Short mmCIF file of C-alpha atoms in Angstrom, two decimals:
data_model
loop_
_atom_site.label_atom_id
_atom_site.label_comp_id
_atom_site.label_asym_id
_atom_site.label_seq_id
_atom_site.Cartn_x
_atom_site.Cartn_y
_atom_site.Cartn_z
CA MET Q 13 -2.55 5.76 34.27
CA LEU Q 14 -1.19 2.87 37.06
CA ARG Q 15 0.11 6.05 39.21
CA LYS Q 16 -2.67 7.97 39.36
CA ARG Q 17 -4.67 4.89 39.28
CA SER Q 18 -1.80 3.87 42.68
CA SER Q 19 -2.38 7.54 44.08
CA LEU Q 20 -6.32 7.45 44.17
CA ILE Q 21 -6.17 3.95 46.51
CA LEU Q 22 -3.74 5.12 49.10
CA CYS Q 23 -5.36 9.16 49.58
CA GLY Q 24 -8.91 6.85 49.83
CA THR Q 25 -6.88 4.80 52.62
CA PHE Q 26 -5.53 7.96 54.01
CA LEU Q 27 -8.82 10.06 54.48
CA PHE Q 28 -10.56 6.75 55.92
CA ILE Q 29 -7.71 6.15 59.15
CA THR Q 30 -8.17 10.32 59.65
CA TRP Q 31 -11.83 10.60 59.46
CA ASN Q 32 -12.62 7.53 61.74
CA ALA Q 33 -9.86 9.17 63.69
CA ILE Q 34 -11.20 12.63 64.13
CA LEU Q 35 -14.54 11.23 65.19
CA VAL Q 36 -13.22 9.10 67.54
CA LEU Q 37 -11.63 12.69 69.16
CA LEU Q 38 -15.07 14.31 67.97
CA LEU Q 39 -17.40 12.45 69.28
CA TRP Q 40 -15.01 12.63 73.14
CA GLY Q 41 -14.90 15.91 73.75
CA ARG Q 42 -17.99 17.55 71.78
CA PRO Q 43 -20.03 20.37 74.12
CA PRO Q 44 -23.36 19.52 75.83
CA ALA Q 45 -26.44 18.50 74.22
CA GLY Q 46 -28.03 22.25 74.57
CA GLN Q 47 -24.87 24.31 73.02
CA MET Q 48 -25.52 21.93 70.36
CA GLU Q 49 -29.14 22.95 69.85
CA GLU Q 50 -28.20 26.43 69.62
CA THR Q 51 -26.31 25.78 66.53
CA GLY Q 52 -29.09 23.88 65.08
CA GLN Q 53 -27.53 20.64 64.93
CA LYS Q 54 -30.44 17.67 65.30
CA HIS Q 55 -31.04 16.22 69.26
CA SER Q 56 -30.30 12.62 66.72
CA GLU Q 57 -26.70 13.75 66.03
CA VAL Q 58 -25.40 14.56 68.82
CA ALA Q 59 -24.15 12.26 71.27
CA GLU Q 60 -24.85 12.64 75.11
CA LYS Q 61 -22.39 13.89 77.63
CA PRO Q 62 -19.81 11.04 79.06
CA THR Q 63 -21.39 9.83 82.45
CA ASN Q 64 -21.11 7.77 85.04
CA ASP Q 65 -22.56 5.17 83.95
CA LEU Q 66 -19.43 3.58 81.98
CA MET Q 67 -20.88 0.96 79.72
CA GLY Q 68 -23.04 2.56 78.93
CA ASP Q 69 -21.46 5.12 76.94
CA LEU Q 70 -19.16 2.79 76.02
CA LEU Q 71 -21.86 1.53 73.76
CA ARG Q 72 -23.73 4.45 72.78
CA ILE Q 73 -20.23 5.18 70.90
CA ALA Q 74 -19.83 2.37 69.37
CA ASP Q 75 -23.36 2.15 68.65
CA THR Q 76 -22.76 5.76 66.98
CA LEU Q 77 -19.44 4.08 65.56
CA GLU Q 78 -20.61 1.43 63.90
CA ALA Q 79 -23.08 4.08 62.17
CA GLU Q 80 -19.50 6.18 60.73
CA LEU Q 81 -18.29 2.94 59.03
CA GLU Q 82 -21.19 1.23 57.87
CA ILE Q 83 -20.58 4.77 55.54
CA GLN Q 84 -17.17 5.01 55.35
CA LYS Q 85 -17.57 1.39 53.96
CA ASN Q 86 -19.93 2.30 51.59
CA PHE Q 87 -17.26 5.42 50.21
CA LEU Q 88 -14.08 2.71 50.46
CA ILE Q 89 -16.95 -0.17 47.69
CA GLU Q 90 -17.18 2.77 45.95
CA ILE Q 91 -12.90 3.04 45.51
CA GLN Q 92 -12.93 -0.54 44.82
CA SER Q 93 -15.94 -0.41 42.51
CA HIS Q 94 -13.38 2.22 40.53
CA ARG Q 95 -10.62 0.18 40.58
CA THR Q 96 -11.74 -2.77 38.72
CA LEU Q 97 -13.78 -0.31 35.91
CA TRP Q 98 -10.01 0.95 35.20
CA LYS Q 99 -8.59 -3.04 35.30
CA ALA Q 100 -11.10 -3.87 33.28
CA SER Q 101 -10.89 -0.75 30.96
CA ASN Q 102 -6.63 -1.50 30.80
CA ARG Q 103 -7.93 -5.18 30.14
CA ASN Q 104 -9.74 -4.25 27.10
CA ARG Q 105 -6.54 -1.15 25.92
CA SER Q 106 -4.58 -4.44 26.12
CA LYS Q 107 -6.96 -6.61 24.39
CA VAL Q 108 -7.94 -4.12 21.16
CA ILE Q 109 -7.09 -6.74 18.07
CA MET Q 110 -5.16 -4.94 14.88
CA PRO Q 111 -6.74 -6.28 11.79
CA PRO Q 112 -4.13 -8.35 10.20
CA GLU Q 113 -1.96 -7.38 7.50
CA PRO Q 114 -3.41 -8.73 4.49
CA ALA Q 115 -1.08 -11.34 2.26
CA ILE Q 116 0.49 -9.73 -0.34
CA PRO Q 117 1.38 -12.90 -3.09
CA ILE Q 118 3.87 -12.41 -5.81
CA LEU Q 119 3.28 -14.68 -8.35
CA VAL Q 120 5.78 -15.73 -11.02
CA ILE Q 121 4.98 -17.04 -14.44
CA ALA Q 122 7.31 -19.34 -15.70
CA CYS Q 123 7.81 -21.62 -18.16
CA ASN Q 124 11.17 -22.86 -19.63
CA ARG Q 125 13.92 -20.19 -18.51
CA VAL Q 126 15.83 -21.77 -16.04
CA THR Q 127 16.96 -18.14 -14.74
CA VAL Q 128 14.28 -18.13 -12.80
CA LYS Q 129 16.84 -19.28 -10.43
CA ARG Q 130 17.57 -15.53 -10.33
CA CYS Q 131 14.38 -13.68 -9.63
CA LEU Q 132 13.19 -16.10 -6.91
CA ASP Q 133 16.50 -15.53 -5.43
CA LYS Q 134 16.51 -11.23 -5.27
CA LEU Q 135 12.48 -12.10 -4.27
CA LEU Q 136 13.68 -14.63 -1.98
CA GLN Q 137 16.64 -12.36 -0.79
CA PHE Q 138 14.23 -9.11 0.17
CA ARG Q 139 11.21 -10.71 1.03
CA PRO Q 140 10.82 -9.93 4.77
CA SER Q 141 7.66 -11.85 5.43
CA ALA Q 142 7.09 -15.46 4.00
CA GLU Q 143 3.93 -15.72 5.88
CA LEU Q 144 3.12 -11.93 3.93
CA SER Q 145 4.48 -12.40 0.99
CA PRO Q 146 4.48 -15.86 -0.16
CA ILE Q 147 6.25 -16.46 -3.67
CA ILE Q 148 4.05 -19.00 -5.49
CA VAL Q 149 6.14 -20.39 -8.52
CA SER Q 150 3.50 -21.29 -12.08
CA GLN Q 151 4.76 -22.84 -14.24
CA ASP Q 152 3.86 -24.32 -17.93
CA CYS Q 153 5.65 -25.85 -20.89
CA GLY Q 154 6.30 -28.74 -18.38
CA HIS Q 155 10.18 -28.47 -19.59
CA ALA Q 156 11.88 -30.20 -16.47
CA GLU Q 157 15.53 -28.68 -15.79
CA THR Q 158 12.85 -25.53 -14.97
CA ALA Q 159 10.50 -27.68 -12.86
CA GLU Q 160 14.27 -28.81 -11.31
CA VAL Q 161 15.17 -25.47 -10.44
CA ILE Q 162 11.64 -24.30 -9.24
CA ARG Q 163 11.25 -27.63 -6.45
CA SER Q 164 14.96 -27.29 -5.38
CA TYR Q 165 13.63 -24.63 -3.27
CA GLY Q 166 11.47 -26.96 -1.63
CA ASN Q 167 8.60 -24.77 0.76
CA GLN Q 168 10.03 -22.00 0.34
CA VAL Q 169 7.65 -21.18 -2.78
CA THR Q 170 4.65 -23.59 -4.03
CA HIS Q 171 5.03 -24.96 -7.17
CA LEU Q 172 2.21 -25.10 -9.58
CA LYS Q 173 1.20 -26.48 -12.70
CA GLN Q 174 -0.91 -25.38 -15.45
CA PRO Q 175 -2.49 -28.78 -16.80
CA ASP Q 176 -3.32 -27.86 -19.62
CA LEU Q 177 -0.37 -27.54 -22.63
CA SER Q 178 -2.15 -28.79 -25.85
CA ASP Q 179 -1.26 -26.32 -29.01
CA ILE Q 180 -4.24 -23.73 -29.27
CA ALA Q 181 -6.53 -23.61 -32.34
CA VAL Q 182 -5.30 -20.18 -34.08
CA ARG Q 183 -5.55 -18.64 -37.49
CA PRO Q 184 -3.11 -20.23 -40.02
CA GLU Q 185 -1.53 -16.00 -39.90
CA HIS Q 186 -1.30 -16.27 -36.17
CA LYS Q 187 0.73 -19.54 -36.54
CA LYS Q 188 4.31 -17.89 -35.44
CA PHE Q 189 2.04 -15.94 -32.50
CA GLN Q 190 1.33 -19.29 -30.54
CA GLY Q 191 3.66 -18.80 -27.70
CA TYR Q 192 1.16 -15.45 -26.56
CA TYR Q 193 -2.10 -17.66 -27.36
CA LYS Q 194 -0.53 -19.76 -24.83
CA ILE Q 195 1.39 -17.02 -22.64
CA SER Q 196 -2.49 -15.84 -22.54
CA ARG Q 197 -4.50 -19.36 -20.89
CA HIS Q 198 -1.45 -19.80 -18.72
CA TYR Q 199 -2.15 -16.28 -17.06
CA HIS Q 200 -6.20 -16.71 -17.15
CA TRP Q 201 -5.30 -20.32 -15.49
CA ALA Q 202 -2.72 -18.84 -13.03
CA LEU Q 203 -4.98 -15.47 -11.65
CA ASN Q 204 -8.09 -17.96 -11.57
CA GLN Q 205 -5.43 -20.39 -8.79
CA VAL Q 206 -4.13 -17.70 -6.58
CA PHE Q 207 -8.38 -15.65 -6.39
CA LYS Q 208 -10.03 -18.37 -6.84
CA THR Q 209 -8.80 -21.09 -5.72
CA LEU Q 210 -6.38 -19.81 -2.98
CA SER Q 211 -9.12 -16.91 -1.99
CA HIS Q 212 -6.00 -14.27 -2.31
CA SER Q 213 -7.17 -10.82 -2.52
CA SER Q 214 -5.01 -9.14 -4.26
CA VAL Q 215 -1.65 -10.59 -5.70
CA VAL Q 216 1.64 -8.47 -7.41
CA ILE Q 217 2.47 -10.58 -10.77
CA VAL Q 218 6.14 -11.30 -11.66
CA GLU Q 219 7.37 -12.46 -15.19
CA ASP Q 220 10.27 -15.43 -14.66
CA ASP Q 221 12.81 -12.59 -15.91
CA LEU Q 222 12.68 -10.06 -13.95
CA GLU Q 223 14.74 -9.74 -10.78
CA VAL Q 224 13.78 -7.51 -8.11
CA ALA Q 225 15.00 -4.16 -6.36
CA PRO Q 226 15.54 -4.17 -2.62
CA ASP Q 227 11.80 -2.13 -1.71
CA PHE Q 228 10.17 -4.41 -4.53
CA PHE Q 229 7.94 -5.21 -1.24
CA ASP Q 230 7.01 -1.70 0.81
CA TYR Q 231 6.88 -0.50 -2.18
CA PHE Q 232 3.62 -2.48 -3.44
CA ARG Q 233 2.30 -2.90 0.45
CA ALA Q 234 2.08 0.75 0.67
CA LEU Q 235 0.37 0.92 -2.61
CA LEU Q 236 -1.96 -1.51 -1.54
CA PRO Q 237 -4.59 0.20 0.78
CA LEU Q 238 -4.08 3.55 -2.07
CA LEU Q 239 -5.61 0.69 -4.33
CA LYS Q 240 -8.19 -0.18 -2.91
CA ALA Q 241 -9.42 3.28 -1.97
CA ASP Q 242 -9.41 4.74 -5.42
CA PRO Q 243 -11.69 4.09 -8.08
CA SER Q 244 -9.67 5.30 -10.38
CA LEU Q 245 -6.56 3.35 -10.56
CA TRP Q 246 -6.90 -0.26 -11.37
CA CYS Q 247 -2.87 -1.05 -11.02
CA ALA Q 248 0.08 -0.66 -9.71
CA SER Q 249 3.77 -1.00 -11.34
CA ALA Q 250 7.07 -1.34 -10.25
CA TRP Q 251 8.39 -0.07 -13.92
CA ASN Q 252 8.86 2.89 -15.96
CA ASP Q 253 8.96 2.57 -20.01
CA ASN Q 254 11.21 4.88 -20.16
CA GLY Q 255 13.14 4.29 -16.78
CA ARG Q 256 16.83 4.56 -18.75
CA ASP Q 257 19.68 5.69 -16.84
CA GLY Q 258 19.99 9.20 -17.59
CA TYR Q 259 16.02 9.42 -17.77
CA VAL Q 260 15.23 9.16 -14.11
CA ASP Q 261 16.11 11.37 -11.45
CA PRO Q 262 18.89 9.69 -8.79
CA GLY Q 263 17.42 12.20 -5.97
CA LYS Q 264 13.96 10.49 -6.83
CA ALA Q 265 13.85 7.38 -5.43
CA ASN Q 266 10.64 7.77 -3.51
CA LEU Q 267 8.50 9.44 -6.38
CA LEU Q 268 5.31 7.97 -7.44
CA TYR Q 269 3.76 8.91 -10.68
CA ARG Q 270 -0.27 8.11 -12.08
CA THR Q 271 0.28 6.54 -15.44
CA ASP Q 272 -2.49 6.34 -18.19
CA PHE Q 273 -0.61 3.13 -19.60
CA PHE Q 274 -0.34 0.19 -18.95
CA PRO Q 275 3.05 -0.35 -17.31
CA GLY Q 276 3.48 -4.47 -16.09
CA LEU Q 277 6.66 -6.51 -15.39
CA GLY Q 278 5.71 -6.67 -11.92
CA TRP Q 279 2.84 -5.22 -11.26
CA MET Q 280 -0.42 -6.14 -8.82
CA LEU Q 281 -3.78 -6.65 -9.11
CA LEU Q 282 -6.94 -6.61 -7.20
CA ARG Q 283 -9.45 -9.49 -6.99
CA GLU Q 284 -12.24 -6.86 -8.23
CA VAL Q 285 -10.32 -6.07 -10.78
CA TRP Q 286 -10.03 -9.87 -12.08
CA GLU Q 287 -13.51 -10.45 -11.77
CA GLU Q 288 -14.07 -8.72 -14.27
CA LEU Q 289 -11.51 -8.98 -16.31
CA GLU Q 290 -11.92 -12.82 -16.04
CA PRO Q 291 -15.21 -13.47 -18.21
CA LYS Q 292 -13.78 -11.06 -20.83
CA TRP Q 293 -9.89 -12.41 -21.03
CA PRO Q 294 -8.53 -12.01 -24.34
CA ALA Q 295 -7.58 -15.50 -26.60
CA SER Q 296 -3.64 -13.68 -26.78
CA PHE Q 297 -1.80 -10.70 -26.00
CA TRP Q 298 -3.38 -10.20 -22.52
CA ASP Q 299 -1.53 -6.79 -22.79
CA ASP Q 300 -1.91 -5.12 -25.03
CA TRP Q 301 -5.69 -5.79 -23.93
CA MET Q 302 -5.63 -4.23 -21.17
CA ARG Q 303 -4.15 -1.11 -22.86
CA GLN Q 304 -7.48 -1.06 -24.35
CA PRO Q 305 -10.08 1.87 -23.42
CA GLU Q 306 -12.90 -0.80 -22.60
CA GLN Q 307 -10.74 -2.36 -20.44
CA ARG Q 308 -8.83 0.22 -18.81
CA ARG Q 309 -12.07 2.61 -18.69
CA ASN Q 310 -9.82 5.88 -18.33
CA ARG Q 311 -8.06 4.49 -14.67
CA ALA Q 312 -4.74 4.91 -14.59
CA CYS Q 313 -1.79 3.22 -12.79
CA ILE Q 314 0.87 3.39 -10.31
CA ARG Q 315 4.48 3.89 -11.12
CA PRO Q 316 7.66 4.63 -10.27
CA GLU Q 317 10.10 7.25 -11.03
CA ILE Q 318 12.86 4.78 -10.88
CA SER Q 319 11.58 0.86 -11.86
CA ARG Q 320 11.39 -1.44 -9.10
CA THR Q 321 12.39 -4.66 -11.75
CA LEU Q 322 14.48 -5.47 -14.25
CA THR Q 323 14.50 -7.22 -17.19
CA PHE Q 324 16.68 -9.78 -18.28
CA GLY Q 325 15.06 -12.32 -20.46
CA ARG Q 326 15.61 -10.79 -23.93
CA GLN Q 327 14.46 -13.71 -25.77
CA GLY Q 328 11.46 -14.81 -25.63
CA VAL Q 329 8.34 -14.82 -27.30
CA SER Q 330 8.58 -10.71 -28.52
CA LEU Q 331 11.75 -12.54 -29.77
CA GLY Q 332 14.02 -8.93 -27.75
CA GLN Q 333 11.45 -6.70 -29.44
CA PHE Q 334 12.76 -3.27 -27.09
CA PHE Q 335 15.55 -5.29 -24.79
CA ASP Q 336 18.66 -3.44 -26.51
CA LYS Q 337 17.76 -1.17 -27.41
CA TYR Q 338 15.50 -0.79 -24.00
CA LEU Q 339 15.35 -2.91 -21.91
CA ARG Q 340 18.90 -3.69 -20.84
CA TYR Q 341 19.46 0.02 -19.42
CA ILE Q 342 16.89 0.20 -17.38
CA LYS Q 343 17.84 1.54 -14.25
CA LEU Q 344 17.16 -0.75 -11.50
CA ASN Q 345 16.62 0.55 -8.12
CA THR Q 346 19.47 -0.33 -5.52
CA GLU Q 347 18.06 2.30 -2.54
CA PHE Q 348 15.72 0.89 0.38
CA VAL Q 349 12.53 3.09 0.30
CA PRO Q 350 10.35 2.81 3.26
CA PHE Q 351 7.20 3.77 1.25
CA THR Q 352 4.77 1.79 4.33
CA LYS Q 353 6.51 5.25 6.73
CA LEU Q 354 5.96 8.19 3.28
CA ASP Q 355 2.40 10.36 3.11
CA LEU Q 356 1.37 8.97 -0.65
CA SER Q 357 -2.33 10.60 -0.64
CA TYR Q 358 -0.71 12.92 -3.56
CA LEU Q 359 -1.24 9.67 -5.98
CA LYS Q 360 -5.36 10.57 -4.88
CA GLU Q 361 -7.05 11.60 -8.89
CA GLU Q 362 -8.50 15.01 -6.90
CA THR Q 363 -4.46 16.23 -5.92
CA TYR Q 364 -2.85 14.68 -8.40
CA ARG Q 365 -4.92 16.10 -11.60
CA LYS Q 366 -4.55 19.95 -9.99
CA ASP Q 367 -0.88 19.29 -9.15
CA PHE Q 368 0.23 17.79 -12.00
CA ASP Q 369 -1.84 20.50 -14.82
CA LYS Q 370 -0.60 22.76 -12.45
CA GLU Q 371 3.05 21.73 -12.88
CA VAL Q 372 3.15 20.95 -16.48
CA TYR Q 373 1.62 23.75 -18.75
CA SER Q 374 2.82 26.49 -15.83
CA ALA Q 375 6.24 25.58 -17.57
CA PRO Q 376 8.17 27.24 -20.39
CA VAL Q 377 8.02 26.74 -23.29
CA VAL Q 378 10.85 24.79 -24.99
CA THR Q 379 11.82 23.70 -28.60
CA TYR Q 380 13.36 20.00 -29.19
CA GLU Q 381 16.59 22.50 -30.63
CA ASP Q 382 16.48 24.67 -27.20
CA ILE Q 383 17.07 20.66 -25.83
CA ASN Q 384 19.32 19.37 -28.05
CA LYS Q 385 22.02 22.29 -27.85
CA GLY Q 386 21.83 22.99 -24.04
CA LYS Q 387 20.07 26.12 -24.29
CA LEU Q 388 17.20 25.11 -21.22
CA LYS Q 389 18.34 28.03 -18.63
CA GLY Q 390 17.34 26.65 -15.22
CA PRO Q 391 17.22 24.22 -13.13
CA GLY Q 392 13.50 23.74 -14.83
CA PRO Q 393 11.06 21.82 -15.55
CA PHE Q 394 9.96 22.26 -18.91
CA ARG Q 395 7.62 22.26 -21.78
CA LEU Q 396 8.10 20.46 -24.65
CA GLN Q 397 4.48 20.60 -27.40
CA TYR Q 398 2.92 17.96 -29.84
CA SER Q 399 0.28 18.29 -31.73
CA ASN Q 400 -0.67 15.66 -33.67
CA LYS Q 401 0.79 11.55 -33.51
CA GLU Q 402 3.07 12.22 -36.08
CA SER Q 403 4.88 15.45 -33.81
CA PHE Q 404 5.54 13.22 -30.96
CA LYS Q 405 6.71 10.00 -32.24
CA VAL Q 406 9.43 12.03 -34.13
CA LEU Q 407 10.72 14.01 -30.60
CA ALA Q 408 10.17 11.02 -28.65
CA ARG Q 409 12.36 8.77 -31.57
CA ASN Q 410 14.44 12.21 -31.27
CA LEU Q 411 14.61 12.13 -27.18
CA GLY Q 412 15.47 9.23 -26.71
CA ILE Q 413 12.27 7.22 -24.89
CA MET Q 414 9.38 4.76 -26.45
CA ASP Q 415 7.53 6.23 -29.24
CA ASP Q 416 5.46 3.73 -29.34
CA LEU Q 417 2.14 4.57 -28.41
CA LYS Q 418 -1.29 1.66 -27.72
CA SER Q 419 -4.84 2.77 -28.08
CA GLY Q 420 -3.73 6.24 -28.62
CA VAL Q 421 -1.61 6.33 -24.20
CA PRO Q 422 2.14 7.10 -24.96
CA ARG Q 423 4.34 4.78 -23.05
CA THR Q 424 3.94 6.15 -18.17
CA GLY Q 425 1.83 9.48 -20.99
CA TYR Q 426 -0.96 10.90 -18.23
CA ARG Q 427 -2.79 12.68 -19.47
CA GLY Q 428 -1.21 12.76 -22.61
CA VAL Q 429 2.21 13.87 -20.60
CA VAL Q 430 5.53 11.34 -21.04
CA SER Q 431 8.38 12.93 -17.80
CA PHE Q 432 11.62 11.80 -18.20
CA LEU Q 433 14.57 13.29 -17.94
CA SER Q 434 16.90 15.05 -20.26
CA ARG Q 435 20.72 16.10 -19.15
CA GLY Q 436 19.79 16.28 -15.68
CA ARG Q 437 16.54 19.04 -16.29
CA ARG Q 438 13.03 17.74 -15.92
CA ILE Q 439 10.96 17.38 -19.05
CA TYR Q 440 7.16 17.53 -20.36
CA LEU Q 441 6.13 15.88 -23.93
CA ALA Q 442 3.11 17.46 -23.45
CA PRO Q 443 -0.31 18.19 -25.13
CA PRO Q 444 -1.58 21.56 -25.85
CA PRO Q 445 -3.13 22.77 -23.00
CA GLY Q 446 -7.27 22.30 -22.66
CA TRP Q 447 -6.11 18.19 -23.40
CA SER Q 448 -9.30 15.90 -22.60
CA GLN Q 449 -8.77 12.47 -24.87
CA TYR Q 450 -6.38 9.91 -26.03
CA ASP Q 451 -7.83 9.57 -29.67
CA PRO Q 452 -7.17 5.45 -30.50
CA THR Q 453 -6.06 6.11 -33.64
CA TRP Q 454 -2.62 7.07 -32.75
CA SER Q 455 -1.33 3.63 -32.17
#
């Protein structure tokens, strides 16, 4: 653009000088006035033939030149005005202000585990920006040693302390679940701090026993616009419940899914969703409460093929439930996937549902014996069909994937379908064609 502008100015200047040179020659060499009349020119536009009155001739030429110069002056003024417009246009273009990237805080829920250091070290190691990814550690329990570990990070993290450490009045049969009540109370307080006190518009929640993958931050930043734009989504999670080594495809670290099951364990929440959930937040067992139809409202979450979090906390209020059998074997992604540079439009509901149903129900149906005895022919995928709660649980248990259901939804399930690898081949454990909805009694 600059080169074009300079060329035009030079061209205009050249034309101006050339025009005036030709003008002088024409004025001195014009034919007699009579001849000019024969061509239809007016007397007022024709210079008289030079006379013996040199001074008079010069004055007449000067008058004519003055008129012509006025025309050229106006022409140059017009060029200059265009030049000014170009400059203003370029200035405005250079001053176009892109909307700033939103900060996505990481909320670390902590209590009495000094091993929170492992969690924080990984977060700080992979965090690309302190401004875009502030780390907020919310500590319950009042455990002094854990508080000291958190304080040792100085201004690299924000340390919040849950002020209410009192026991919670519960029914006698729930006394052993006191820890779950306190966790729910802590989540409620901490999320209010993030959204109401600190005024953030989104948050990624991790607990103090999670280690994150190298692309953890890029993963959530890429999913934020999708989460905001698609009302059929209500969270994004870094976790695959069936993500054990051997059950996921290591060659598809960039593969993401929609799931009807709320995964947790490193998940993103929008302020709008919190405003919906906060008034009815439960006294305990908040994660199972999130999986109820009244909260989910037929919305889905995004989850990865390969987990971006790994839990190392065997000891906790759940007393190691599932840890030894499943969680300790979850594969943590090690390959950095630039999710913010990928096209994730395939995750939009209409597109995803259509493609997913087509792939699942066009896959050949096989039996458990075919899988177990290595009789599958071809690369897959293959469909293994279940018909009721009992057949699902038996097949899931025999295949080594998690067999529990919450409000009728299997872990990682989408439209009743659970996707995983078995002996290197993709298996879809699926209900019969025509599936319409979950049965909440399957729990």
